[in-house]
Amino acid sequence: MHTHVLFEHPLNEKMRTWLRIEFLIQQLSVNLPIATHADALHFFRNVGDLLDVFERGEVRTELLKELERQQRKLQAWIEVPGVDQSRIEALRQQLKTTGTVLISAPRIGQFLREDRLIALVRQRLSIPGGCCSFDLPTLHMWLHLPQAQRDAQVDAWLASLNPLNQALTLILDLIRNSAPFRKQTSLNGFYQDNGEDADLLRLNLPFESLLYPQISGHKSRFAIRFMPLDSEHGVVPERLDFELACC
């Protein structure tokens, strides 16, 4: 059985931010429930990174713009003969509802930013080993609370991200499904093409090749160079078949 590895590469700044947010939110639920110091540090580090990303740009504005853009795209599909109109109408309604929830939600990340424990841990994370029990007695004490009490607090923190998470999940799902994978061939480890205003490149590579893509470019043009995982002894084949979707 052939194993494939999926690589995704953003072609603009908003997509780069969205993929980072998606990655960090996924990481938040990896080590739940929080029962140990290691679980707690994994969680708080990702919360801190997430708040840093929120502070860098207009995340809500960009998501609302994209929800509207996707609605306009679906509107154009309504006119196409033979299309499943009820499916399109349901999707449009979903985009509309998600947008309404996002507009009326508090400022993204505000609930997390105002939490005293998150703020305390966040301050210490940049110091090597700065989260020891003598540095952070509050966290040490928190880890001795009943598990149910900690779980309830974590649930409340995660619930505050729901409006953002629902909008982002829906948008990324639509973008990822907007283009099919097509078979392409690179010559001597190199491939280039026009992006045609794409937001995201998705590559399926055979794992056996032990190659990874280095991608440069933007929405109108991109280039892919395939690099061996073993930089000393790895071999790049003259011709490499892979699958590519420009979404």
PDB file of C-alpha atoms in Angstrom:
ATOM      1  CA  MET A   1       0.000   0.000   0.000  1.00  0.00           C
ATOM      2  CA  HIS A   2       1.359   3.435  -0.967  1.00  0.00           C
ATOM      3  CA  THR A   3       1.361   6.061   1.750  1.00  0.00           C
ATOM      4  CA  HIS A   4       1.020   9.697   0.742  1.00  0.00           C
ATOM      5  CA  VAL A   5       1.980  12.781   2.714  1.00  0.00           C
ATOM      6  CA  LEU A   6      -0.189  15.888   2.332  1.00  0.00           C
ATOM      7  CA  PHE A   7       1.557  19.277   2.352  1.00  0.00           C
ATOM      8  CA  GLU A   8      -0.348  22.563   2.388  1.00  0.00           C
ATOM      9  CA  HIS A   9       1.216  25.899   1.481  1.00  0.00           C
ATOM     10  CA  PRO A  10      -0.488  29.316   1.836  1.00  0.00           C
ATOM     11  CA  LEU A  11      -0.155  31.749  -1.064  1.00  0.00           C
ATOM     12  CA  ASN A  12      -1.072  34.909   0.870  1.00  0.00           C
ATOM     13  CA  GLU A  13      -0.828  36.386   4.358  1.00  0.00           C
ATOM     14  CA  LYS A  14      -4.428  35.781   5.449  1.00  0.00           C
ATOM     15  CA  MET A  15      -4.189  32.065   4.559  1.00  0.00           C
ATOM     16  CA  ARG A  16      -0.878  31.802   6.417  1.00  0.00           C
ATOM     17  CA  THR A  17      -2.551  33.254   9.528  1.00  0.00           C
ATOM     18  CA  TRP A  18      -5.615  31.000   9.212  1.00  0.00           C
ATOM     19  CA  LEU A  19      -3.545  27.821   8.904  1.00  0.00           C
ATOM     20  CA  ARG A  20      -1.524  28.822  11.968  1.00  0.00           C
ATOM     21  CA  ILE A  21      -4.701  29.478  13.982  1.00  0.00           C
ATOM     22  CA  GLU A  22      -6.191  26.149  12.866  1.00  0.00           C
ATOM     23  CA  PHE A  23      -2.983  24.340  13.888  1.00  0.00           C
ATOM     24  CA  LEU A  24      -2.870  26.012  17.311  1.00  0.00           C
ATOM     25  CA  ILE A  25      -6.563  25.373  18.077  1.00  0.00           C
ATOM     26  CA  GLN A  26      -6.094  21.699  17.147  1.00  0.00           C
ATOM     27  CA  GLN A  27      -3.088  21.543  19.498  1.00  0.00           C
ATOM     28  CA  LEU A  28      -5.179  22.882  22.399  1.00  0.00           C
ATOM     29  CA  SER A  29      -7.245  19.717  22.630  1.00  0.00           C
ATOM     30  CA  VAL A  30      -4.377  17.224  22.141  1.00  0.00           C
ATOM     31  CA  ASN A  31      -3.414  16.749  25.806  1.00  0.00           C
ATOM     32  CA  LEU A  32      -6.811  17.019  27.489  1.00  0.00           C
ATOM     33  CA  PRO A  33      -7.792  16.602  30.248  1.00  0.00           C
ATOM     34  CA  ILE A  34      -4.974  18.581  31.875  1.00  0.00           C
ATOM     35  CA  ALA A  35      -3.656  16.396  34.678  1.00  0.00           C
ATOM     36  CA  THR A  36       0.102  17.081  34.759  1.00  0.00           C
ATOM     37  CA  HIS A  37       2.573  19.939  34.468  1.00  0.00           C
ATOM     38  CA  ALA A  38       3.480  18.766  30.938  1.00  0.00           C
ATOM     39  CA  ASP A  39      -0.192  18.823  29.831  1.00  0.00           C
ATOM     40  CA  ALA A  40      -0.622  22.294  31.316  1.00  0.00           C
ATOM     41  CA  LEU A  41       2.495  23.754  29.668  1.00  0.00           C
ATOM     42  CA  HIS A  42       1.515  22.317  26.273  1.00  0.00           C
ATOM     43  CA  PHE A  43      -1.917  23.936  26.632  1.00  0.00           C
ATOM     44  CA  PHE A  44      -0.780  27.340  27.930  1.00  0.00           C
ATOM     45  CA  ARG A  45       2.041  27.628  25.394  1.00  0.00           C
ATOM     46  CA  ASN A  46      -0.443  27.150  22.556  1.00  0.00           C
ATOM     47  CA  VAL A  47      -2.889  29.625  24.133  1.00  0.00           C
ATOM     48  CA  GLY A  48      -0.051  32.168  24.347  1.00  0.00           C
ATOM     49  CA  ASP A  49       0.929  31.583  20.699  1.00  0.00           C
ATOM     50  CA  LEU A  50      -2.711  31.924  19.653  1.00  0.00           C
ATOM     51  CA  LEU A  51      -3.069  35.280  21.446  1.00  0.00           C
ATOM     52  CA  ASP A  52       0.160  36.459  19.756  1.00  0.00           C
ATOM     53  CA  VAL A  53      -1.309  35.591  16.340  1.00  0.00           C
ATOM     54  CA  PHE A  54      -4.587  37.401  17.167  1.00  0.00           C
ATOM     55  CA  GLU A  55      -2.670  40.533  18.146  1.00  0.00           C
ATOM     56  CA  ARG A  56      -0.893  40.713  14.787  1.00  0.00           C
ATOM     57  CA  GLY A  57      -3.838  41.271  12.475  1.00  0.00           C
ATOM     58  CA  GLU A  58      -7.507  41.844  11.827  1.00  0.00           C
ATOM     59  CA  VAL A  59      -8.529  38.193  12.066  1.00  0.00           C
ATOM     60  CA  ARG A  60     -12.262  38.803  12.500  1.00  0.00           C
ATOM     61  CA  THR A  61     -12.445  41.344   9.629  1.00  0.00           C
ATOM     62  CA  GLU A  62     -10.638  38.977   7.229  1.00  0.00           C
ATOM     63  CA  LEU A  63     -12.885  36.039   8.176  1.00  0.00           C
ATOM     64  CA  LEU A  64     -16.069  38.110   7.709  1.00  0.00           C
ATOM     65  CA  LYS A  65     -14.847  39.282   4.278  1.00  0.00           C
ATOM     66  CA  GLU A  66     -14.154  35.665   3.310  1.00  0.00           C
ATOM     67  CA  LEU A  67     -17.588  34.474   4.506  1.00  0.00           C
ATOM     68  CA  GLU A  68     -19.139  37.102   2.201  1.00  0.00           C
ATOM     69  CA  ARG A  69     -16.855  36.169  -0.700  1.00  0.00           C
ATOM     70  CA  GLN A  70     -17.836  32.494  -0.342  1.00  0.00           C
ATOM     71  CA  GLN A  71     -21.529  33.483  -0.319  1.00  0.00           C
ATOM     72  CA  ARG A  72     -21.029  35.385  -3.593  1.00  0.00           C
ATOM     73  CA  LYS A  73     -19.270  32.367  -5.128  1.00  0.00           C
ATOM     74  CA  LEU A  74     -22.193  30.118  -4.126  1.00  0.00           C
ATOM     75  CA  GLN A  75     -24.651  32.655  -5.572  1.00  0.00           C
ATOM     76  CA  ALA A  76     -22.912  32.265  -8.953  1.00  0.00           C
ATOM     77  CA  TRP A  77     -23.287  28.470  -8.701  1.00  0.00           C
ATOM     78  CA  ILE A  78     -27.074  28.759  -8.227  1.00  0.00           C
ATOM     79  CA  GLU A  79     -27.401  29.660 -11.954  1.00  0.00           C
ATOM     80  CA  VAL A  80     -25.522  26.541 -13.133  1.00  0.00           C
ATOM     81  CA  PRO A  81     -27.861  23.892 -14.624  1.00  0.00           C
ATOM     82  CA  GLY A  82     -28.033  20.562 -12.781  1.00  0.00           C
ATOM     83  CA  VAL A  83     -26.444  21.872  -9.582  1.00  0.00           C
ATOM     84  CA  ASP A  84     -27.829  20.735  -6.204  1.00  0.00           C
ATOM     85  CA  GLN A  85     -29.655  23.949  -5.306  1.00  0.00           C
ATOM     86  CA  SER A  86     -30.791  22.827  -1.852  1.00  0.00           C
ATOM     87  CA  ARG A  87     -27.189  21.962  -0.907  1.00  0.00           C
ATOM     88  CA  ILE A  88     -25.993  25.388  -2.085  1.00  0.00           C
ATOM     89  CA  GLU A  89     -28.811  27.174  -0.265  1.00  0.00           C
ATOM     90  CA  ALA A  90     -28.002  25.258   2.949  1.00  0.00           C
ATOM     91  CA  LEU A  91     -24.319  26.221   2.648  1.00  0.00           C
ATOM     92  CA  ARG A  92     -25.200  29.878   2.042  1.00  0.00           C
ATOM     93  CA  GLN A  93     -27.421  29.845   5.104  1.00  0.00           C
ATOM     94  CA  GLN A  94     -24.613  28.276   7.130  1.00  0.00           C
ATOM     95  CA  LEU A  95     -22.173  30.989   5.985  1.00  0.00           C
ATOM     96  CA  LYS A  96     -24.706  33.690   6.879  1.00  0.00           C
ATOM     97  CA  THR A  97     -25.404  32.274  10.363  1.00  0.00           C
ATOM     98  CA  THR A  98     -21.675  31.799  11.056  1.00  0.00           C
ATOM     99  CA  GLY A  99     -21.039  35.426  10.060  1.00  0.00           C
ATOM    100  CA  THR A 100     -23.810  36.692  12.358  1.00  0.00           C
ATOM    101  CA  VAL A 101     -22.393  34.735  15.310  1.00  0.00           C
ATOM    102  CA  LEU A 102     -18.863  36.016  14.587  1.00  0.00           C
ATOM    103  CA  ILE A 103     -19.990  39.673  14.333  1.00  0.00           C
ATOM    104  CA  SER A 104     -21.823  39.561  17.663  1.00  0.00           C
ATOM    105  CA  ALA A 105     -19.084  37.637  19.530  1.00  0.00           C
ATOM    106  CA  PRO A 106     -16.756  39.540  21.921  1.00  0.00           C
ATOM    107  CA  ARG A 107     -13.315  40.558  20.634  1.00  0.00           C
ATOM    108  CA  ILE A 108     -11.443  37.425  19.549  1.00  0.00           C
ATOM    109  CA  GLY A 109      -9.297  36.095  22.379  1.00  0.00           C
ATOM    110  CA  GLN A 110     -10.533  38.699  24.898  1.00  0.00           C
ATOM    111  CA  PHE A 111     -11.789  36.106  27.406  1.00  0.00           C
ATOM    112  CA  LEU A 112      -8.402  34.321  27.326  1.00  0.00           C
ATOM    113  CA  ARG A 113      -6.447  37.580  27.468  1.00  0.00           C
ATOM    114  CA  GLU A 114      -8.263  38.689  30.630  1.00  0.00           C
ATOM    115  CA  ASP A 115      -7.775  35.413  32.505  1.00  0.00           C
ATOM    116  CA  ARG A 116      -5.346  35.831  35.422  1.00  0.00           C
ATOM    117  CA  LEU A 117      -3.856  32.319  35.309  1.00  0.00           C
ATOM    118  CA  ILE A 118      -3.272  32.457  31.528  1.00  0.00           C
ATOM    119  CA  ALA A 119      -1.613  35.878  31.923  1.00  0.00           C
ATOM    120  CA  LEU A 120       0.669  34.638  34.724  1.00  0.00           C
ATOM    121  CA  VAL A 121       1.805  31.529  32.835  1.00  0.00           C
ATOM    122  CA  ARG A 122       2.214  33.499  29.596  1.00  0.00           C
ATOM    123  CA  GLN A 123       4.625  35.925  31.299  1.00  0.00           C
ATOM    124  CA  ARG A 124       6.863  33.066  32.442  1.00  0.00           C
ATOM    125  CA  LEU A 125       6.877  30.978  29.234  1.00  0.00           C
ATOM    126  CA  SER A 126       9.638  32.991  27.574  1.00  0.00           C
ATOM    127  CA  ILE A 127      11.999  32.303  30.524  1.00  0.00           C
ATOM    128  CA  PRO A 128      13.845  28.957  30.175  1.00  0.00           C
ATOM    129  CA  GLY A 129      12.348  26.663  32.828  1.00  0.00           C
ATOM    130  CA  GLY A 130      10.373  29.648  34.108  1.00  0.00           C
ATOM    131  CA  CYS A 131       7.266  27.617  34.965  1.00  0.00           C
ATOM    132  CA  CYS A 132       8.759  25.680  37.918  1.00  0.00           C
ATOM    133  CA  SER A 133       6.554  25.380  40.999  1.00  0.00           C
ATOM    134  CA  PHE A 134       8.637  28.045  42.815  1.00  0.00           C
ATOM    135  CA  ASP A 135       8.240  30.430  39.847  1.00  0.00           C
ATOM    136  CA  LEU A 136       4.540  29.750  39.368  1.00  0.00           C
ATOM    137  CA  PRO A 137       2.984  28.605  42.659  1.00  0.00           C
ATOM    138  CA  THR A 138      -0.454  29.581  41.223  1.00  0.00           C
ATOM    139  CA  LEU A 139      -0.136  26.979  38.441  1.00  0.00           C
ATOM    140  CA  HIS A 140       1.193  24.415  40.934  1.00  0.00           C
ATOM    141  CA  MET A 141      -1.873  25.005  43.100  1.00  0.00           C
ATOM    142  CA  TRP A 142      -4.229  24.916  40.095  1.00  0.00           C
ATOM    143  CA  LEU A 143      -2.876  21.476  39.163  1.00  0.00           C
ATOM    144  CA  HIS A 144      -3.933  20.227  42.602  1.00  0.00           C
ATOM    145  CA  LEU A 145      -7.562  21.316  42.185  1.00  0.00           C
ATOM    146  CA  PRO A 146     -10.140  18.559  41.549  1.00  0.00           C
ATOM    147  CA  GLN A 147      -9.962  17.407  37.911  1.00  0.00           C
ATOM    148  CA  ALA A 148     -13.615  18.373  37.286  1.00  0.00           C
ATOM    149  CA  GLN A 149     -12.912  21.960  38.334  1.00  0.00           C
ATOM    150  CA  ARG A 150      -9.942  22.233  35.955  1.00  0.00           C
ATOM    151  CA  ASP A 151     -11.960  20.610  33.139  1.00  0.00           C
ATOM    152  CA  ALA A 152     -14.775  23.159  33.584  1.00  0.00           C
ATOM    153  CA  GLN A 153     -12.294  26.037  33.354  1.00  0.00           C
ATOM    154  CA  VAL A 154     -10.618  24.607  30.242  1.00  0.00           C
ATOM    155  CA  ASP A 155     -14.053  24.034  28.635  1.00  0.00           C
ATOM    156  CA  ALA A 156     -14.951  27.695  29.236  1.00  0.00           C
ATOM    157  CA  TRP A 157     -11.642  28.854  27.704  1.00  0.00           C
ATOM    158  CA  LEU A 158     -12.165  26.673  24.622  1.00  0.00           C
ATOM    159  CA  ALA A 159     -15.850  27.672  24.293  1.00  0.00           C
ATOM    160  CA  SER A 160     -14.761  31.323  24.008  1.00  0.00           C
ATOM    161  CA  LEU A 161     -13.027  30.365  20.727  1.00  0.00           C
ATOM    162  CA  ASN A 162     -16.123  28.700  19.206  1.00  0.00           C
ATOM    163  CA  PRO A 163     -17.358  31.621  17.024  1.00  0.00           C
ATOM    164  CA  LEU A 164     -13.876  31.962  15.495  1.00  0.00           C
ATOM    165  CA  ASN A 165     -13.344  28.216  15.190  1.00  0.00           C
ATOM    166  CA  GLN A 166     -16.693  27.573  13.458  1.00  0.00           C
ATOM    167  CA  ALA A 167     -16.088  30.347  10.907  1.00  0.00           C
ATOM    168  CA  LEU A 168     -12.521  29.222  10.236  1.00  0.00           C
ATOM    169  CA  THR A 169     -13.441  25.527   9.908  1.00  0.00           C
ATOM    170  CA  LEU A 170     -16.209  26.321   7.422  1.00  0.00           C
ATOM    171  CA  ILE A 171     -14.024  28.648   5.329  1.00  0.00           C
ATOM    172  CA  LEU A 172     -11.023  26.299   5.188  1.00  0.00           C
ATOM    173  CA  ASP A 173     -13.316  23.402   4.321  1.00  0.00           C
ATOM    174  CA  LEU A 174     -14.788  25.328   1.365  1.00  0.00           C
ATOM    175  CA  ILE A 175     -11.362  26.480   0.152  1.00  0.00           C
ATOM    176  CA  ARG A 176      -9.832  22.986   0.421  1.00  0.00           C
ATOM    177  CA  ASN A 177     -12.736  21.466  -1.505  1.00  0.00           C
ATOM    178  CA  SER A 178     -12.750  24.158  -4.193  1.00  0.00           C
ATOM    179  CA  ALA A 179     -10.247  22.355  -6.445  1.00  0.00           C
ATOM    180  CA  PRO A 180      -9.577  18.679  -7.221  1.00  0.00           C
ATOM    181  CA  PHE A 181      -6.158  17.024  -7.031  1.00  0.00           C
ATOM    182  CA  ARG A 182      -4.545  16.616 -10.463  1.00  0.00           C
ATOM    183  CA  LYS A 183      -1.553  14.475 -11.352  1.00  0.00           C
ATOM    184  CA  GLN A 184       1.579  16.484 -12.164  1.00  0.00           C
ATOM    185  CA  THR A 185       5.203  15.586 -12.896  1.00  0.00           C
ATOM    186  CA  SER A 186       8.297  17.466 -11.769  1.00  0.00           C
ATOM    187  CA  LEU A 187      11.485  17.381 -13.834  1.00  0.00           C
ATOM    188  CA  ASN A 188      14.777  17.176 -11.925  1.00  0.00           C
ATOM    189  CA  GLY A 189      12.979  18.155  -8.738  1.00  0.00           C
ATOM    190  CA  PHE A 190      11.409  21.334 -10.109  1.00  0.00           C
ATOM    191  CA  TYR A 191       7.843  22.350 -11.009  1.00  0.00           C
ATOM    192  CA  GLN A 192       6.242  25.731 -11.683  1.00  0.00           C
ATOM    193  CA  ASP A 193       2.830  26.965 -12.738  1.00  0.00           C
ATOM    194  CA  ASN A 194       0.316  29.813 -12.541  1.00  0.00           C
ATOM    195  CA  GLY A 195      -1.684  30.054  -9.333  1.00  0.00           C
ATOM    196  CA  GLU A 196      -4.686  31.807 -10.951  1.00  0.00           C
ATOM    197  CA  ASP A 197      -5.518  33.763  -7.779  1.00  0.00           C
ATOM    198  CA  ALA A 198      -5.379  30.652  -5.592  1.00  0.00           C
ATOM    199  CA  ASP A 199      -5.157  30.959  -1.790  1.00  0.00           C
ATOM    200  CA  LEU A 200      -3.694  27.555  -1.013  1.00  0.00           C
ATOM    201  CA  LEU A 201      -1.578  24.840  -2.635  1.00  0.00           C
ATOM    202  CA  ARG A 202      -2.159  21.236  -1.556  1.00  0.00           C
ATOM    203  CA  LEU A 203       0.377  18.573  -2.554  1.00  0.00           C
ATOM    204  CA  ASN A 204       0.123  14.825  -2.166  1.00  0.00           C
ATOM    205  CA  LEU A 205       3.590  13.242  -2.261  1.00  0.00           C
ATOM    206  CA  PRO A 206       4.444   9.525  -2.173  1.00  0.00           C
ATOM    207  CA  PHE A 207       6.102   8.903   1.195  1.00  0.00           C
ATOM    208  CA  GLU A 208       8.537   6.389  -0.339  1.00  0.00           C
ATOM    209  CA  SER A 209      10.298   9.198  -2.240  1.00  0.00           C
ATOM    210  CA  LEU A 210      11.384  10.751   1.103  1.00  0.00           C
ATOM    211  CA  LEU A 211      11.132  14.200  -0.495  1.00  0.00           C
ATOM    212  CA  TYR A 212       9.496  17.378   0.777  1.00  0.00           C
ATOM    213  CA  PRO A 213       8.471  20.501  -1.189  1.00  0.00           C
ATOM    214  CA  GLN A 214      10.021  23.946  -0.837  1.00  0.00           C
ATOM    215  CA  ILE A 215       7.459  26.339  -2.260  1.00  0.00           C
ATOM    216  CA  SER A 216       7.917  29.961  -3.248  1.00  0.00           C
ATOM    217  CA  GLY A 217       5.494  32.285  -4.934  1.00  0.00           C
ATOM    218  CA  HIS A 218       2.194  34.058  -4.510  1.00  0.00           C
ATOM    219  CA  LYS A 219      -1.337  33.856  -5.899  1.00  0.00           C
ATOM    220  CA  SER A 220      -0.446  34.358  -9.573  1.00  0.00           C
ATOM    221  CA  ARG A 221       2.710  32.247  -9.918  1.00  0.00           C
ATOM    222  CA  PHE A 222       4.483  29.627  -7.829  1.00  0.00           C
ATOM    223  CA  ALA A 223       7.495  27.309  -8.008  1.00  0.00           C
ATOM    224  CA  ILE A 224       8.073  24.026  -6.182  1.00  0.00           C
ATOM    225  CA  ARG A 225      11.485  22.512  -5.566  1.00  0.00           C
ATOM    226  CA  PHE A 226      11.573  18.979  -4.177  1.00  0.00           C
ATOM    227  CA  MET A 227      14.249  18.389  -1.560  1.00  0.00           C
ATOM    228  CA  PRO A 228      15.490  15.059  -0.124  1.00  0.00           C
ATOM    229  CA  LEU A 229      14.811  14.480   3.572  1.00  0.00           C
ATOM    230  CA  ASP A 230      18.364  13.085   3.842  1.00  0.00           C
ATOM    231  CA  SER A 231      20.280  16.113   2.554  1.00  0.00           C
ATOM    232  CA  GLU A 232      23.562  14.196   2.228  1.00  0.00           C
ATOM    233  CA  HIS A 233      22.573  10.916   0.574  1.00  0.00           C
ATOM    234  CA  GLY A 234      19.005  11.501  -0.633  1.00  0.00           C
ATOM    235  CA  VAL A 235      18.285  11.370  -4.362  1.00  0.00           C
ATOM    236  CA  VAL A 236      15.867  13.538  -6.331  1.00  0.00           C
ATOM    237  CA  PRO A 237      14.471  11.519  -9.272  1.00  0.00           C
ATOM    238  CA  GLU A 238      14.534  12.952 -12.776  1.00  0.00           C
ATOM    239  CA  ARG A 239      10.756  12.602 -12.949  1.00  0.00           C
ATOM    240  CA  LEU A 240       8.494  12.634  -9.897  1.00  0.00           C
ATOM    241  CA  ASP A 241       4.729  12.114 -10.085  1.00  0.00           C
ATOM    242  CA  PHE A 242       2.700  13.933  -7.453  1.00  0.00           C
ATOM    243  CA  GLU A 243      -0.818  15.315  -7.012  1.00  0.00           C
ATOM    244  CA  LEU A 244      -1.510  19.020  -6.801  1.00  0.00           C
ATOM    245  CA  ALA A 245      -4.613  21.078  -6.030  1.00  0.00           C
ATOM    246  CA  CYS A 246      -4.644  24.900  -6.451  1.00  0.00           C
ATOM    247  CA  CYS A 247      -7.443  26.025  -4.150  1.00  0.00           C
TER     248      CYS A 247
END
